[in-house]
Amino acid sequence: MARVFSGIQPTGQPHLGNLLGAIRHWVTDQDEHDCLYCIVDLHSLTVPYEVAELRDATLELATALLASGIDPDRAILFVQSQVREHSELAWILNCVATMGELGRMTQFKSKSSGRDSISVGLFDYPVLQAADVLLYQGERVPVGDDQRQHLELMRDLALRFNTRYGETFAVPEASIPKAGARIMDLQQTDAKMSKTGGTELGTIWLLDPPGRLKKKIMSAVTDSGSDVRAAPDKPGVTALLEIHSIVTATPLPVLEDRYAGAGYGTFKRDVLDALVAYLEPIQARYAELAADPAEVGRALGRGADRARSLAVPTMERVRDVIGLLPAPAA
Ligand code: TYM
Protein backbone atom coordinates (compact mmCIF):
# COMPACT_ATOMS: atom_id res chain seq x y z
CA MET A 1 0.00 0.00 0.00
CA ALA A 2 1.45 3.33 -1.02
CA ARG A 3 0.56 6.64 0.59
CA VAL A 4 -1.30 8.57 -2.14
CA PHE A 5 -1.90 12.31 -2.01
CA SER A 6 -3.54 14.61 -4.52
CA GLY A 7 -5.25 17.99 -4.58
CA ILE A 8 -7.66 20.13 -6.55
CA GLN A 9 -8.48 23.82 -6.41
CA PRO A 10 -11.97 25.02 -5.48
CA THR A 11 -12.28 27.32 -8.49
CA GLY A 12 -15.71 26.14 -9.63
CA GLN A 13 -16.98 22.63 -10.28
CA PRO A 14 -14.60 20.09 -11.82
CA HIS A 15 -14.42 19.84 -15.61
CA LEU A 16 -13.98 16.74 -17.70
CA GLY A 17 -10.17 17.17 -17.65
CA ASN A 18 -10.12 17.06 -13.84
CA LEU A 19 -12.40 14.05 -13.88
CA LEU A 20 -10.60 11.97 -16.51
CA GLY A 21 -7.05 13.17 -15.76
CA ALA A 22 -7.20 12.92 -11.98
CA ILE A 23 -10.40 12.22 -10.04
CA ARG A 24 -11.27 8.89 -11.67
CA HIS A 25 -7.84 7.58 -10.67
CA TRP A 26 -8.32 8.86 -7.14
CA VAL A 27 -11.44 6.71 -6.98
CA THR A 28 -9.68 3.50 -8.08
CA ASP A 29 -6.63 4.23 -5.89
CA GLN A 30 -8.85 4.18 -2.78
CA ASP A 31 -9.25 0.43 -3.13
CA GLU A 32 -5.54 -0.29 -3.23
CA HIS A 33 -3.80 2.48 -1.34
CA ASP A 34 -3.84 4.72 1.65
CA CYS A 35 -5.23 7.94 0.13
CA LEU A 36 -5.58 11.58 1.05
CA TYR A 37 -7.47 13.99 -1.22
CA CYS A 38 -7.30 17.66 -0.50
CA ILE A 39 -9.33 20.68 -1.61
CA VAL A 40 -6.58 23.26 -1.84
CA ASP A 41 -8.36 26.47 -0.87
CA LEU A 42 -5.13 28.27 0.11
CA HIS A 43 -3.87 27.81 -3.45
CA SER A 44 -6.98 29.58 -4.72
CA LEU A 45 -6.01 32.75 -2.83
CA THR A 46 -2.99 33.24 -5.12
CA VAL A 47 -5.00 34.97 -7.88
CA PRO A 48 -7.93 37.41 -7.55
CA TYR A 49 -11.12 35.56 -6.48
CA GLU A 50 -14.63 36.25 -5.22
CA VAL A 51 -14.54 36.18 -1.40
CA ALA A 52 -18.31 35.66 -1.24
CA GLU A 53 -18.05 32.55 -3.40
CA LEU A 54 -15.05 30.67 -2.03
CA ARG A 55 -16.78 28.94 0.91
CA ASP A 56 -19.65 27.71 -1.28
CA ALA A 57 -17.23 26.67 -4.02
CA THR A 58 -15.27 24.62 -1.48
CA LEU A 59 -18.38 22.79 -0.29
CA GLU A 60 -19.60 22.28 -3.87
CA LEU A 61 -16.28 20.80 -4.88
CA ALA A 62 -16.36 18.45 -1.89
CA THR A 63 -19.88 17.42 -2.95
CA ALA A 64 -18.68 16.84 -6.51
CA LEU A 65 -15.78 14.68 -5.31
CA LEU A 66 -18.09 12.58 -3.14
CA ALA A 67 -20.54 12.27 -6.05
CA SER A 68 -17.69 11.13 -8.31
CA GLY A 69 -16.97 8.22 -5.97
CA ILE A 70 -14.53 9.44 -3.33
CA ASP A 71 -15.53 7.53 -0.21
CA PRO A 72 -14.72 9.45 2.99
CA ASP A 73 -14.58 6.21 4.94
CA ARG A 74 -11.83 4.81 2.76
CA ALA A 75 -9.93 7.94 1.70
CA ILE A 76 -9.26 11.04 3.78
CA LEU A 77 -11.06 13.94 2.09
CA PHE A 78 -10.30 17.33 3.61
CA VAL A 79 -9.78 21.05 3.10
CA GLN A 80 -6.20 22.34 3.11
CA SER A 81 -6.76 25.44 5.27
CA GLN A 82 -8.37 23.31 8.01
CA VAL A 83 -4.99 21.67 8.65
CA ARG A 84 -2.70 24.55 9.60
CA GLU A 85 0.45 22.48 9.27
CA HIS A 86 0.31 22.98 5.45
CA SER A 87 1.14 26.68 5.87
CA GLU A 88 3.73 25.96 8.54
CA LEU A 89 5.63 23.46 6.40
CA ALA A 90 5.33 25.71 3.33
CA TRP A 91 7.22 28.45 5.20
CA ILE A 92 9.99 26.05 6.16
CA LEU A 93 10.25 24.75 2.58
CA ASN A 94 10.40 28.39 1.40
CA CYS A 95 13.75 28.49 3.09
CA VAL A 96 14.89 25.45 1.08
CA ALA A 97 13.49 26.44 -2.35
CA THR A 98 15.31 28.98 -4.49
CA MET A 99 14.04 31.98 -6.46
CA GLY A 100 15.72 30.57 -9.56
CA GLU A 101 13.85 27.27 -9.58
CA LEU A 102 10.49 28.89 -8.83
CA GLY A 103 11.06 31.42 -11.61
CA ARG A 104 11.39 28.55 -14.09
CA MET A 105 7.89 27.17 -13.41
CA THR A 106 5.90 27.38 -16.64
CA GLN A 107 2.56 27.56 -14.79
CA PHE A 108 3.81 30.64 -12.94
CA LYS A 109 4.92 32.20 -16.19
CA SER A 110 1.58 31.58 -17.90
CA LYS A 111 -0.58 32.50 -14.90
CA SER A 112 1.37 35.71 -14.24
CA SER A 113 1.69 36.90 -17.81
CA GLY A 114 -0.47 39.91 -18.58
CA ARG A 115 -1.23 40.68 -14.90
CA ASP A 116 0.01 43.99 -13.52
CA SER A 117 -0.05 42.80 -9.92
CA ILE A 118 1.32 39.34 -9.19
CA SER A 119 1.06 37.99 -5.65
CA VAL A 120 4.05 36.47 -3.88
CA GLY A 121 1.67 33.56 -3.25
CA LEU A 122 1.39 32.84 -6.97
CA PHE A 123 5.18 32.66 -7.23
CA ASP A 124 5.31 30.46 -4.16
CA TYR A 125 2.42 28.23 -5.24
CA PRO A 126 4.55 25.12 -5.98
CA VAL A 127 6.20 25.27 -2.55
CA LEU A 128 2.82 25.08 -0.83
CA GLN A 129 1.99 22.21 -3.19
CA ALA A 130 5.20 20.43 -2.12
CA ALA A 131 4.28 20.97 1.54
CA ASP A 132 0.85 19.40 0.89
CA VAL A 133 2.39 16.11 -0.15
CA LEU A 134 5.53 15.98 2.01
CA LEU A 135 3.51 16.63 5.17
CA TYR A 136 1.91 13.21 4.77
CA GLN A 137 4.97 11.32 3.51
CA GLY A 138 3.14 11.05 0.19
CA GLU A 139 4.70 8.52 -2.18
CA ARG A 140 2.41 8.62 -5.19
CA VAL A 141 0.71 11.70 -6.60
CA PRO A 142 -1.98 11.05 -9.25
CA VAL A 143 -2.22 14.18 -11.41
CA GLY A 144 -2.71 15.32 -14.99
CA ASP A 145 0.17 16.17 -17.29
CA ASP A 146 0.13 19.89 -16.41
CA GLN A 147 1.49 19.10 -12.92
CA ARG A 148 4.64 17.33 -14.13
CA GLN A 149 7.01 20.24 -13.47
CA HIS A 150 5.54 20.95 -10.03
CA LEU A 151 6.10 17.30 -9.12
CA GLU A 152 9.75 17.48 -10.21
CA LEU A 153 10.26 20.51 -7.99
CA MET A 154 8.55 18.71 -5.10
CA ARG A 155 10.98 15.81 -5.45
CA ASP A 156 13.95 18.19 -5.61
CA LEU A 157 12.81 19.93 -2.42
CA ALA A 158 12.31 16.62 -0.58
CA LEU A 159 15.75 15.37 -1.62
CA ARG A 160 17.47 18.66 -0.76
CA PHE A 161 15.80 18.82 2.64
CA ASN A 162 16.72 15.19 3.39
CA THR A 163 20.35 15.80 2.37
CA ARG A 164 20.63 18.98 4.39
CA TYR A 165 18.85 17.88 7.57
CA GLY A 166 18.67 14.07 7.49
CA GLU A 167 16.01 11.65 6.18
CA THR A 168 12.65 13.26 6.89
CA PHE A 169 10.41 13.05 3.83
CA ALA A 170 9.39 10.31 1.44
CA VAL A 171 10.31 11.39 -2.10
CA PRO A 172 7.03 11.38 -4.05
CA GLU A 173 6.47 10.19 -7.59
CA ALA A 174 3.98 11.59 -10.06
CA SER A 175 1.43 9.12 -11.34
CA ILE A 176 0.29 10.46 -14.72
CA PRO A 177 -2.18 8.31 -16.69
CA LYS A 178 -1.37 7.20 -20.24
CA ALA A 179 -4.79 8.25 -21.48
CA GLY A 180 -6.63 11.36 -20.34
CA ALA A 181 -3.66 13.20 -18.81
CA ARG A 182 -4.35 16.18 -21.04
CA ILE A 183 -7.99 16.57 -22.10
CA MET A 184 -8.21 19.35 -24.65
CA ASP A 185 -10.62 22.29 -24.96
CA LEU A 186 -13.21 21.25 -27.55
CA GLN A 187 -13.08 24.63 -29.31
CA GLN A 188 -9.37 25.39 -29.01
CA THR A 189 -7.77 22.08 -29.77
CA ASP A 190 -4.25 23.29 -28.98
CA ALA A 191 -5.18 24.24 -25.39
CA LYS A 192 -5.98 21.99 -22.44
CA MET A 193 -9.45 22.11 -20.93
CA SER A 194 -9.16 24.51 -18.03
CA LYS A 195 -11.27 26.03 -15.26
CA THR A 196 -10.19 29.57 -15.93
CA GLY A 197 -8.52 29.94 -19.31
CA GLY A 198 -10.74 27.86 -21.61
CA THR A 199 -13.68 28.63 -23.90
CA GLU A 200 -17.22 28.32 -22.53
CA LEU A 201 -18.37 26.01 -25.33
CA GLY A 202 -15.17 23.98 -25.27
CA THR A 203 -15.29 23.14 -21.55
CA ILE A 204 -17.42 20.28 -20.26
CA TRP A 205 -18.48 20.68 -16.63
CA LEU A 206 -19.36 17.82 -14.34
CA LEU A 207 -22.90 19.17 -13.87
CA ASP A 208 -23.65 20.06 -17.50
CA PRO A 209 -27.17 18.80 -18.31
CA PRO A 210 -27.64 16.63 -21.44
CA GLY A 211 -28.87 19.62 -23.52
CA ARG A 212 -25.71 21.58 -22.84
CA LEU A 213 -23.53 18.53 -23.44
CA LYS A 214 -25.24 18.12 -26.80
CA LYS A 215 -24.48 21.70 -27.79
CA LYS A 216 -20.84 21.36 -26.76
CA ILE A 217 -20.16 17.98 -28.38
CA MET A 218 -22.03 18.66 -31.61
CA SER A 219 -20.19 21.97 -32.06
CA ALA A 220 -16.76 20.56 -31.09
CA VAL A 221 -14.10 21.55 -33.61
CA THR A 222 -13.15 18.73 -35.98
CA ASP A 223 -11.59 19.21 -39.40
CA SER A 224 -12.73 19.31 -42.99
CA GLY A 225 -12.25 15.55 -43.60
CA SER A 226 -14.56 12.80 -42.44
CA ASP A 227 -12.17 10.10 -41.14
CA VAL A 228 -12.64 9.16 -37.52
CA ARG A 229 -9.08 8.44 -36.49
CA ALA A 230 -6.53 9.73 -33.99
CA ALA A 231 -3.76 11.66 -35.74
CA PRO A 232 -1.66 14.78 -35.11
CA ASP A 233 -3.37 16.60 -38.00
CA LYS A 234 -6.79 15.77 -36.50
CA PRO A 235 -6.55 17.20 -32.95
CA GLY A 236 -10.30 17.75 -32.55
CA VAL A 237 -11.30 14.23 -33.62
CA THR A 238 -8.44 12.81 -31.55
CA ALA A 239 -9.67 14.65 -28.46
CA LEU A 240 -13.22 13.30 -28.91
CA LEU A 241 -11.92 9.78 -29.56
CA GLU A 242 -9.90 9.91 -26.38
CA ILE A 243 -12.93 11.00 -24.34
CA HIS A 244 -15.09 8.30 -25.93
CA SER A 245 -12.43 5.66 -25.30
CA ILE A 246 -12.06 6.53 -21.61
CA VAL A 247 -15.74 6.90 -20.71
CA THR A 248 -16.68 3.62 -22.41
CA ALA A 249 -13.44 1.79 -21.50
CA THR A 250 -12.98 0.86 -25.17
CA PRO A 251 -9.50 0.81 -26.74
CA LEU A 252 -8.97 3.58 -29.26
CA PRO A 253 -8.23 1.29 -32.26
CA VAL A 254 -11.55 -0.51 -31.65
CA LEU A 255 -13.36 2.81 -31.92
CA GLU A 256 -11.41 3.77 -35.05
CA ASP A 257 -12.54 0.50 -36.67
CA ARG A 258 -16.11 0.96 -35.50
CA TYR A 259 -16.41 4.45 -37.01
CA ALA A 260 -14.49 3.82 -40.24
CA GLY A 261 -16.60 5.51 -42.91
CA ALA A 262 -19.34 6.51 -40.44
CA GLY A 263 -18.74 10.29 -40.64
CA TYR A 264 -18.46 12.88 -37.88
CA GLY A 265 -22.20 13.25 -37.24
CA THR A 266 -22.75 9.63 -36.17
CA PHE A 267 -19.49 9.61 -34.24
CA LYS A 268 -20.32 12.79 -32.31
CA ARG A 269 -23.80 11.52 -31.43
CA ASP A 270 -22.24 8.39 -29.93
CA VAL A 271 -19.67 10.44 -28.00
CA LEU A 272 -22.55 12.46 -26.63
CA ASP A 273 -24.54 9.39 -25.55
CA ALA A 274 -21.47 7.87 -23.92
CA LEU A 275 -20.72 11.07 -22.04
CA VAL A 276 -24.31 11.50 -20.85
CA ALA A 277 -24.31 7.90 -19.60
CA TYR A 278 -21.00 8.50 -17.80
CA LEU A 279 -22.01 11.76 -16.12
CA GLU A 280 -25.67 11.02 -15.31
CA PRO A 281 -25.06 8.84 -12.23
CA ILE A 282 -22.53 11.34 -10.89
CA GLN A 283 -25.01 14.17 -11.39
CA ALA A 284 -27.82 12.22 -9.71
CA ARG A 285 -25.61 11.51 -6.70
CA TYR A 286 -24.56 15.17 -6.61
CA ALA A 287 -28.21 16.23 -6.36
CA GLU A 288 -28.76 13.83 -3.43
CA LEU A 289 -25.66 14.97 -1.55
CA ALA A 290 -26.27 18.66 -2.21
CA ALA A 291 -29.57 18.38 -0.34
CA ASP A 292 -27.60 18.00 2.91
CA PRO A 293 -24.59 20.37 2.84
CA ALA A 294 -24.18 20.08 6.61
CA GLU A 295 -23.34 16.39 6.21
CA VAL A 296 -20.70 17.26 3.60
CA GLY A 297 -19.25 19.78 6.07
CA ARG A 298 -19.15 17.12 8.79
CA ALA A 299 -17.37 14.66 6.49
CA LEU A 300 -14.75 17.34 5.79
CA GLY A 301 -14.35 17.97 9.53
CA ARG A 302 -13.68 14.28 10.13
CA GLY A 303 -11.24 14.27 7.21
CA ALA A 304 -9.34 17.26 8.65
CA ASP A 305 -9.02 15.53 12.04
CA ARG A 306 -7.64 12.39 10.44
CA ALA A 307 -5.27 14.37 8.18
CA ARG A 308 -4.01 16.37 11.14
CA SER A 309 -3.18 13.24 13.10
CA LEU A 310 -0.82 12.28 10.26
CA ALA A 311 0.59 15.79 9.75
CA VAL A 312 1.54 16.47 13.37
CA PRO A 313 4.21 13.74 13.69
CA THR A 314 5.86 14.95 10.44
CA MET A 315 5.96 18.51 11.78
CA GLU A 316 7.43 17.33 15.09
CA ARG A 317 10.21 15.61 13.19
CA VAL A 318 10.74 18.63 10.90
CA ARG A 319 10.98 21.04 13.85
CA ASP A 320 13.44 18.74 15.55
CA VAL A 321 15.81 18.26 12.60
CA ILE A 322 15.93 21.95 11.66
CA GLY A 323 16.65 23.09 15.20
CA LEU A 324 13.35 24.61 16.36
CA LEU A 325 12.01 24.08 19.87
CA PRO A 326 9.09 21.63 20.00
CA ALA A 327 5.65 23.17 19.46
CA PRO A 328 3.66 23.57 22.69
CA ALA A 329 0.93 20.93 23.05
CA ALA A 330 -2.25 22.08 21.25
P1 TYM B 1 -6.16 21.72 -10.54
O1 TYM B 1 -7.20 22.10 -9.55
O2 TYM B 1 -5.82 22.68 -11.63
O3 TYM B 1 -6.53 20.36 -11.24
C1 TYM B 1 -6.85 19.19 -10.52
C2 TYM B 1 -6.32 17.96 -11.25
O4 TYM B 1 -6.86 17.89 -12.58
C3 TYM B 1 -5.81 17.74 -13.53
N1 TYM B 1 -6.21 18.44 -14.79
C4 TYM B 1 -6.30 17.84 -15.99
N2 TYM B 1 -6.10 16.57 -16.38
C5 TYM B 1 -6.31 16.28 -17.69
N3 TYM B 1 -6.69 17.19 -18.62
C6 TYM B 1 -6.89 18.48 -18.28
N4 TYM B 1 -7.29 19.36 -19.20
C7 TYM B 1 -6.70 18.85 -16.92
N5 TYM B 1 -6.81 20.03 -16.22
C8 TYM B 1 -6.50 19.74 -14.93
C9 TYM B 1 -4.61 18.40 -12.89
O5 TYM B 1 -3.39 17.94 -13.44
C10 TYM B 1 -4.79 18.00 -11.44
O6 TYM B 1 -4.27 16.71 -11.21
N6 TYM B 1 -1.77 22.51 -8.33
C11 TYM B 1 -2.86 21.56 -8.42
C12 TYM B 1 -3.53 21.25 -7.09
C13 TYM B 1 -2.63 20.78 -5.99
C14 TYM B 1 -2.01 19.50 -5.89
C15 TYM B 1 -1.33 19.49 -4.65
C16 TYM B 1 -2.00 18.38 -6.75
C17 TYM B 1 -2.29 21.46 -4.85
N7 TYM B 1 -1.52 20.71 -4.06
C18 TYM B 1 -0.60 18.37 -4.25
C19 TYM B 1 -1.26 17.27 -6.31
C20 TYM B 1 -0.58 17.27 -5.10
C21 TYM B 1 -3.94 22.16 -9.32
O7 TYM B 1 -4.04 23.34 -9.47
O8 TYM B 1 -4.81 21.27 -9.78
mmCIF file of C-alpha atoms in Angstrom, residues 41-160:
data_model
loop_
_atom_site.group_PDB
_atom_site.id
_atom_site.type_symbol
_atom_site.label_atom_id
_atom_site.label_comp_id
_atom_site.label_asym_id
_atom_site.label_seq_id
_atom_site.Cartn_x
_atom_site.Cartn_y
_atom_site.Cartn_z
ATOM 1 C CA ASP A 41 -8.359 26.470 -0.875
ATOM 2 C CA LEU A 42 -5.129 28.273 0.113
ATOM 3 C CA HIS A 43 -3.867 27.815 -3.448
ATOM 4 C CA SER A 44 -6.983 29.580 -4.719
ATOM 5 C CA LEU A 45 -6.005 32.751 -2.833
ATOM 6 C CA THR A 46 -2.991 33.244 -5.118
ATOM 7 C CA VAL A 47 -4.997 34.974 -7.879
ATOM 8 C CA PRO A 48 -7.935 37.409 -7.554
ATOM 9 C CA TYR A 49 -11.121 35.558 -6.480
ATOM 10 C CA GLU A 50 -14.634 36.248 -5.217
ATOM 11 C CA VAL A 51 -14.543 36.180 -1.402
ATOM 12 C CA ALA A 52 -18.314 35.662 -1.239
ATOM 13 C CA GLU A 53 -18.052 32.548 -3.404
ATOM 14 C CA LEU A 54 -15.046 30.667 -2.031
ATOM 15 C CA ARG A 55 -16.775 28.939 0.906
ATOM 16 C CA ASP A 56 -19.655 27.707 -1.280
ATOM 17 C CA ALA A 57 -17.231 26.669 -4.020
ATOM 18 C CA THR A 58 -15.271 24.624 -1.478
ATOM 19 C CA LEU A 59 -18.377 22.790 -0.289
ATOM 20 C CA GLU A 60 -19.598 22.282 -3.871
ATOM 21 C CA LEU A 61 -16.283 20.799 -4.881
ATOM 22 C CA ALA A 62 -16.364 18.448 -1.892
ATOM 23 C CA THR A 63 -19.885 17.422 -2.951
ATOM 24 C CA ALA A 64 -18.676 16.837 -6.511
ATOM 25 C CA LEU A 65 -15.776 14.678 -5.313
ATOM 26 C CA LEU A 66 -18.086 12.577 -3.139
ATOM 27 C CA ALA A 67 -20.540 12.272 -6.048
ATOM 28 C CA SER A 68 -17.688 11.127 -8.307
ATOM 29 C CA GLY A 69 -16.974 8.224 -5.970
ATOM 30 C CA ILE A 70 -14.529 9.443 -3.333
ATOM 31 C CA ASP A 71 -15.526 7.533 -0.211
ATOM 32 C CA PRO A 72 -14.719 9.455 2.991
ATOM 33 C CA ASP A 73 -14.583 6.208 4.941
ATOM 34 C CA ARG A 74 -11.830 4.812 2.756
ATOM 35 C CA ALA A 75 -9.933 7.942 1.703
ATOM 36 C CA ILE A 76 -9.256 11.037 3.779
ATOM 37 C CA LEU A 77 -11.056 13.944 2.088
ATOM 38 C CA PHE A 78 -10.296 17.329 3.615
ATOM 39 C CA VAL A 79 -9.775 21.048 3.101
ATOM 40 C CA GLN A 80 -6.200 22.337 3.114
ATOM 41 C CA SER A 81 -6.764 25.444 5.273
ATOM 42 C CA GLN A 82 -8.371 23.310 8.009
ATOM 43 C CA VAL A 83 -4.992 21.666 8.646
ATOM 44 C CA ARG A 84 -2.699 24.546 9.603
ATOM 45 C CA GLU A 85 0.453 22.476 9.266
ATOM 46 C CA HIS A 86 0.312 22.981 5.449
ATOM 47 C CA SER A 87 1.136 26.678 5.871
ATOM 48 C CA GLU A 88 3.730 25.961 8.536
ATOM 49 C CA LEU A 89 5.627 23.462 6.405
ATOM 50 C CA ALA A 90 5.328 25.708 3.331
ATOM 51 C CA TRP A 91 7.223 28.446 5.204
ATOM 52 C CA ILE A 92 9.986 26.052 6.161
ATOM 53 C CA LEU A 93 10.252 24.755 2.583
ATOM 54 C CA ASN A 94 10.402 28.389 1.396
ATOM 55 C CA CYS A 95 13.746 28.494 3.094
ATOM 56 C CA VAL A 96 14.893 25.451 1.083
ATOM 57 C CA ALA A 97 13.486 26.440 -2.351
ATOM 58 C CA THR A 98 15.312 28.985 -4.487
ATOM 59 C CA MET A 99 14.039 31.980 -6.457
ATOM 60 C CA GLY A 100 15.715 30.571 -9.561
ATOM 61 C CA GLU A 101 13.847 27.271 -9.576
ATOM 62 C CA LEU A 102 10.493 28.888 -8.834
ATOM 63 C CA GLY A 103 11.061 31.422 -11.607
ATOM 64 C CA ARG A 104 11.386 28.549 -14.087
ATOM 65 C CA MET A 105 7.885 27.168 -13.411
ATOM 66 C CA THR A 106 5.897 27.375 -16.637
ATOM 67 C CA GLN A 107 2.555 27.565 -14.788
ATOM 68 C CA PHE A 108 3.814 30.641 -12.939
ATOM 69 C CA LYS A 109 4.919 32.204 -16.195
ATOM 70 C CA SER A 110 1.584 31.580 -17.903
ATOM 71 C CA LYS A 111 -0.583 32.498 -14.902
ATOM 72 C CA SER A 112 1.368 35.709 -14.235
ATOM 73 C CA SER A 113 1.689 36.903 -17.814
ATOM 74 C CA GLY A 114 -0.475 39.908 -18.583
ATOM 75 C CA ARG A 115 -1.226 40.676 -14.904
ATOM 76 C CA ASP A 116 0.009 43.990 -13.516
ATOM 77 C CA SER A 117 -0.048 42.797 -9.925
ATOM 78 C CA ILE A 118 1.322 39.337 -9.189
ATOM 79 C CA SER A 119 1.063 37.992 -5.645
ATOM 80 C CA VAL A 120 4.047 36.467 -3.875
ATOM 81 C CA GLY A 121 1.671 33.556 -3.248
ATOM 82 C CA LEU A 122 1.390 32.835 -6.970
ATOM 83 C CA PHE A 123 5.178 32.664 -7.228
ATOM 84 C CA ASP A 124 5.313 30.462 -4.159
ATOM 85 C CA TYR A 125 2.416 28.226 -5.236
ATOM 86 C CA PRO A 126 4.548 25.124 -5.981
ATOM 87 C CA VAL A 127 6.204 25.273 -2.547
ATOM 88 C CA LEU A 128 2.818 25.077 -0.831
ATOM 89 C CA GLN A 129 1.994 22.206 -3.186
ATOM 90 C CA ALA A 130 5.196 20.430 -2.119
ATOM 91 C CA ALA A 131 4.283 20.969 1.536
ATOM 92 C CA ASP A 132 0.854 19.398 0.889
ATOM 93 C CA VAL A 133 2.385 16.109 -0.154
ATOM 94 C CA LEU A 134 5.528 15.985 2.007
ATOM 95 C CA LEU A 135 3.513 16.630 5.166
ATOM 96 C CA TYR A 136 1.909 13.205 4.771
ATOM 97 C CA GLN A 137 4.968 11.324 3.510
ATOM 98 C CA GLY A 138 3.136 11.051 0.186
ATOM 99 C CA GLU A 139 4.701 8.522 -2.180
ATOM 100 C CA ARG A 140 2.414 8.624 -5.190
ATOM 101 C CA VAL A 141 0.708 11.695 -6.601
ATOM 102 C CA PRO A 142 -1.977 11.049 -9.247
ATOM 103 C CA VAL A 143 -2.217 14.181 -11.412
ATOM 104 C CA GLY A 144 -2.713 15.323 -14.989
ATOM 105 C CA ASP A 145 0.168 16.165 -17.288
ATOM 106 C CA ASP A 146 0.132 19.887 -16.407
ATOM 107 C CA GLN A 147 1.491 19.101 -12.922
ATOM 108 C CA ARG A 148 4.645 17.333 -14.128
ATOM 109 C CA GLN A 149 7.009 20.239 -13.468
ATOM 110 C CA HIS A 150 5.543 20.947 -10.026
ATOM 111 C CA LEU A 151 6.097 17.304 -9.125
ATOM 112 C CA GLU A 152 9.749 17.482 -10.210
ATOM 113 C CA LEU A 153 10.257 20.511 -7.995
ATOM 114 C CA MET A 154 8.546 18.710 -5.101
ATOM 115 C CA ARG A 155 10.976 15.806 -5.453
ATOM 116 C CA ASP A 156 13.952 18.185 -5.606
ATOM 117 C CA LEU A 157 12.815 19.928 -2.416
ATOM 118 C CA ALA A 158 12.313 16.625 -0.583
ATOM 119 C CA LEU A 159 15.752 15.370 -1.624
ATOM 120 C CA ARG A 160 17.468 18.663 -0.765
#
